[in-house]
PDB file of C-alpha atoms in Angstrom:
ATOM      1  CA  MET A   7       0.005  -0.009  -0.013  1.00 28.00           C
ATOM      2  CA  ARG A   8       1.358   3.385  -0.902  1.00 31.00           C
ATOM      3  CA  VAL A   9       1.155   6.033   1.830  1.00 33.00           C
ATOM      4  CA  TRP A  10       1.980   8.996  -0.414  1.00 35.00           C
ATOM      5  CA  ALA A  11      -0.184  10.934  -2.854  1.00 39.00           C
ATOM      6  CA  VAL A  12       0.017  10.659  -6.634  1.00 40.00           C
ATOM      7  CA  MET A  13      -0.032  13.752  -8.746  1.00 41.00           C
ATOM      8  CA  ALA A  14      -2.613  13.742 -11.526  1.00 41.00           C
ATOM      9  CA  MET A  15      -0.508  15.995 -13.724  1.00 44.00           C
ATOM     10  CA  ALA A  16       1.790  14.909 -16.501  1.00 52.00           C
ATOM     11  CA  SER A  17       4.484  17.502 -15.956  1.00 82.00           C
ATOM     12  CA  ILE A  18       5.595  19.298 -12.790  1.00 87.00           C
ATOM     13  CA  THR A  19       6.766  22.882 -12.718  1.00 94.00           C
ATOM     14  CA  VAL A  20      10.059  23.216 -11.002  1.00 96.00           C
ATOM     15  CA  LEU A  21      10.754  26.553  -9.369  1.00 97.00           C
ATOM     16  CA  PRO A  22      14.283  27.641  -8.546  1.00 98.00           C
ATOM     17  CA  THR A  23      15.480  27.870  -4.999  1.00 97.00           C
ATOM     18  CA  LYS A  24      15.059  31.167  -3.154  1.00 97.00           C
ATOM     19  CA  GLU A  25      17.622  30.014  -0.534  1.00 95.00           C
ATOM     20  CA  PRO A  26      20.886  28.792  -2.152  1.00 96.00           C
ATOM     21  CA  GLY A  27      22.625  29.004   1.098  1.00 97.00           C
ATOM     22  CA  ALA A  28      20.213  26.885   2.955  1.00 96.00           C
ATOM     23  CA  GLY A  29      17.980  23.784   2.774  1.00 96.00           C
ATOM     24  CA  PHE A  30      18.303  21.208   0.007  1.00 96.00           C
ATOM     25  CA  TRP A  31      20.529  23.365  -2.199  1.00 97.00           C
ATOM     26  CA  ALA A  32      23.270  23.959   0.409  1.00 97.00           C
ATOM     27  CA  ALA A  33      23.130  20.399   1.651  1.00 95.00           C
ATOM     28  CA  SER A  34      23.546  19.147  -1.882  1.00 93.00           C
ATOM     29  CA  VAL A  35      26.527  21.282  -2.492  1.00 95.00           C
ATOM     30  CA  ARG A  36      27.999  20.290   0.917  1.00 94.00           C
ATOM     31  CA  ASN A  37      27.440  16.633   0.084  1.00 90.00           C
ATOM     32  CA  GLY A  38      29.230  16.918  -3.250  1.00 89.00           C
ATOM     33  CA  TYR A  39      26.140  16.579  -5.505  1.00 89.00           C
ATOM     34  CA  GLU A  40      25.270  18.697  -8.540  1.00 90.00           C
ATOM     35  CA  PRO A  41      22.599  20.872  -7.033  1.00 93.00           C
ATOM     36  CA  GLU A  42      20.863  21.941 -10.282  1.00 94.00           C
ATOM     37  CA  LEU A  43      20.170  18.281 -11.410  1.00 91.00           C
ATOM     38  CA  LEU A  44      19.336  17.075  -7.939  1.00 92.00           C
ATOM     39  CA  TRP A  45      17.056  19.984  -7.318  1.00 96.00           C
ATOM     40  CA  THR A  46      14.959  19.135 -10.344  1.00 94.00           C
ATOM     41  CA  MET A  47      14.672  15.449  -9.446  1.00 91.00           C
ATOM     42  CA  ALA A  48      13.849  16.238  -5.830  1.00 92.00           C
ATOM     43  CA  SER A  49      11.282  18.760  -6.836  1.00 94.00           C
ATOM     44  CA  GLN A  50       9.544  16.296  -9.079  1.00 92.00           C
ATOM     45  CA  ALA A  51       9.679  13.542  -6.428  1.00 90.00           C
ATOM     46  CA  ILE A  52       8.382  15.669  -3.518  1.00 90.00           C
ATOM     47  CA  ALA A  53       5.715  17.299  -5.648  1.00 92.00           C
ATOM     48  CA  ARG A  54       4.334  13.867  -6.695  1.00 88.00           C
ATOM     49  CA  ALA A  55       4.770  12.307  -3.365  1.00 86.00           C
ATOM     50  CA  PHE A  56       2.815  14.873  -1.444  1.00 88.00           C
ATOM     51  CA  ALA A  57       0.765  16.481  -4.229  1.00 90.00           C
ATOM     52  CA  LEU A  58       2.486  19.875  -3.506  1.00 91.00           C
ATOM     53  CA  THR A  59       2.228  23.011  -5.645  1.00 94.00           C
ATOM     54  CA  PRO A  60       5.511  24.321  -7.262  1.00 96.00           C
ATOM     55  CA  ALA A  61       5.713  27.023  -4.531  1.00 95.00           C
ATOM     56  CA  GLU A  62       5.065  24.500  -1.665  1.00 95.00           C
ATOM     57  CA  THR A  63       7.706  22.119  -3.234  1.00 95.00           C
ATOM     58  CA  ARG A  64      10.237  24.963  -3.392  1.00 97.00           C
ATOM     59  CA  ASP A  65       9.527  26.099   0.211  1.00 96.00           C
ATOM     60  CA  PHE A  66       9.804  22.519   1.497  1.00 94.00           C
ATOM     61  CA  LEU A  67      13.231  22.032  -0.259  1.00 96.00           C
ATOM     62  CA  ASP A  68      14.367  25.436   0.892  1.00 97.00           C
ATOM     63  CA  GLY A  69      13.703  24.556   4.548  1.00 94.00           C
ATOM     64  CA  ALA A  70      14.632  21.938   7.020  1.00 92.00           C
ATOM     65  CA  GLY A  71      12.826  19.150   5.100  1.00 92.00           C
ATOM     66  CA  GLY A  72      14.914  19.805   2.073  1.00 93.00           C
ATOM     67  CA  ARG A  73      18.138  19.674   4.087  1.00 94.00           C
ATOM     68  CA  ALA A  74      17.117  16.308   5.595  1.00 92.00           C
ATOM     69  CA  LEU A  75      16.150  14.940   2.196  1.00 92.00           C
ATOM     70  CA  ALA A  76      19.544  16.072   0.639  1.00 92.00           C
ATOM     71  CA  ASP A  77      21.366  14.287   3.548  1.00 92.00           C
ATOM     72  CA  ASP A  78      19.268  11.236   3.161  1.00 90.00           C
ATOM     73  CA  ILE A  79      20.080  10.832  -0.492  1.00 88.00           C
ATOM     74  CA  ASP A  80      23.464   9.427   0.528  1.00 84.00           C
ATOM     75  CA  PHE A  81      21.498   6.241   1.504  1.00 85.00           C
ATOM     76  CA  ILE A  82      20.415   5.590  -2.087  1.00 88.00           C
ATOM     77  CA  VAL A  83      22.676   2.803  -3.358  1.00 85.00           C
ATOM     78  CA  GLY A  84      24.488   3.936  -6.426  1.00 83.00           C
ATOM     79  CA  GLY A  85      23.245   7.535  -5.911  1.00 81.00           C
ATOM     80  CA  ALA A  86      20.133   9.227  -7.201  1.00 83.00           C
ATOM     81  CA  ILE A  87      19.919   8.653 -11.005  1.00 84.00           C
ATOM     82  CA  ASP A  88      16.318  10.046 -11.500  1.00 86.00           C
ATOM     83  CA  ALA A  89      13.277  11.349  -9.568  1.00 86.00           C
ATOM     84  CA  GLU A  90      12.035   7.808  -9.167  1.00 88.00           C
ATOM     85  CA  ASP A  91      15.034   6.962  -7.085  1.00 90.00           C
ATOM     86  CA  ILE A  92      14.210   9.744  -4.779  1.00 90.00           C
ATOM     87  CA  GLU A  93      10.542   8.880  -4.608  1.00 87.00           C
ATOM     88  CA  ALA A  94      11.536   5.322  -3.714  1.00 90.00           C
ATOM     89  CA  LEU A  95      13.610   6.614  -0.846  1.00 89.00           C
ATOM     90  CA  ILE A  96      10.740   8.844   0.409  1.00 88.00           C
ATOM     91  CA  GLU A  97       8.273   5.872   0.109  1.00 86.00           C
ATOM     92  CA  ALA A  98      10.705   3.670   2.182  1.00 88.00           C
ATOM     93  CA  ARG A  99      10.976   6.427   4.771  1.00 86.00           C
ATOM     94  CA  LEU A 100       7.238   6.857   4.939  1.00 83.00           C
ATOM     95  CA  ARG A 101       6.960   3.212   6.022  1.00 86.00           C
ATOM     96  CA  HIS A 102       8.680   4.150   9.230  1.00 85.00           C
ATOM     97  CA  LEU A 103       6.391   5.942  11.682  1.00 82.00           C
ATOM     98  CA  GLY A 104       8.952   8.390  12.874  1.00 84.00           C
ATOM     99  CA  TRP A 105       9.911   9.481   9.322  1.00 84.00           C
ATOM    100  CA  ARG A 106       6.207   9.623   8.331  1.00 84.00           C
ATOM    101  CA  ARG A 107       5.434  11.989  11.232  1.00 88.00           C
ATOM    102  CA  LEU A 108       8.558  14.117  10.492  1.00 87.00           C
ATOM    103  CA  TYR A 109       7.506  14.515   6.701  1.00 85.00           C
ATOM    104  CA  ALA A 110       3.860  15.204   7.769  1.00 86.00           C
ATOM    105  CA  GLN A 111       4.992  17.904  10.159  1.00 91.00           C
ATOM    106  CA  MET A 112       7.278  19.586   7.546  1.00 89.00           C
ATOM    107  CA  ILE A 113       4.611  19.368   4.842  1.00 90.00           C
ATOM    108  CA  ASP A 114       1.970  20.858   7.342  1.00 91.00           C
ATOM    109  CA  GLU A 115       4.465  23.755   8.036  1.00 91.00           C
ATOM    110  CA  VAL A 116       4.800  24.506   4.367  1.00 90.00           C
ATOM    111  CA  ARG A 117       0.967  24.378   3.803  1.00 89.00           C
ATOM    112  CA  GLU A 118       0.323  26.637   6.714  1.00 89.00           C
ATOM    113  CA  ARG A 119       2.542  29.203   5.227  1.00 85.00           C
ATOM    114  CA  HIS A 120       0.615  28.956   2.003  1.00 80.00           C
ATOM    115  CA  HIS A 121      -2.739  28.891   4.008  1.00 72.00           C
ATOM    116  CA  ILE A 122      -3.720  25.412   2.692  1.00 61.00           C
ATOM    117  CA  PRO A 123      -5.865  23.412   4.919  1.00 60.00           C
ATOM    118  CA  ARG A 124      -4.437  19.977   5.980  1.00 57.00           C
ATOM    119  CA  PRO A 125      -5.989  17.073   4.131  1.00 58.00           C
ATOM    120  CA  MET A 126      -8.191  14.747   6.148  1.00 55.00           C
TER     121      MET A 126
END
């Protein structure tokens, strides 16, 4: 059973970071990844996994959630090749109650900033 949402759209708009010195972007650079490529893959994966808007996706990645995700990518055997690799990592993390709560909390914080009610 999948515990994450599926986006109904064929393509996902990827917005650039507003915080290159923080969050996912900074952690990607610190970890030795190519931030532009990884940002695009992570944006697609997060948007699909949690049904986020482009602005919500960017805000998630620019915050603590993005930093945690960038650090977690080191656990992908062979590295992240495409967005599906990152989605698989997220899905695996969501099977663990602690990670599921952490992601839910971070997504709720992003949605609150955008004034979007939490799904039931």
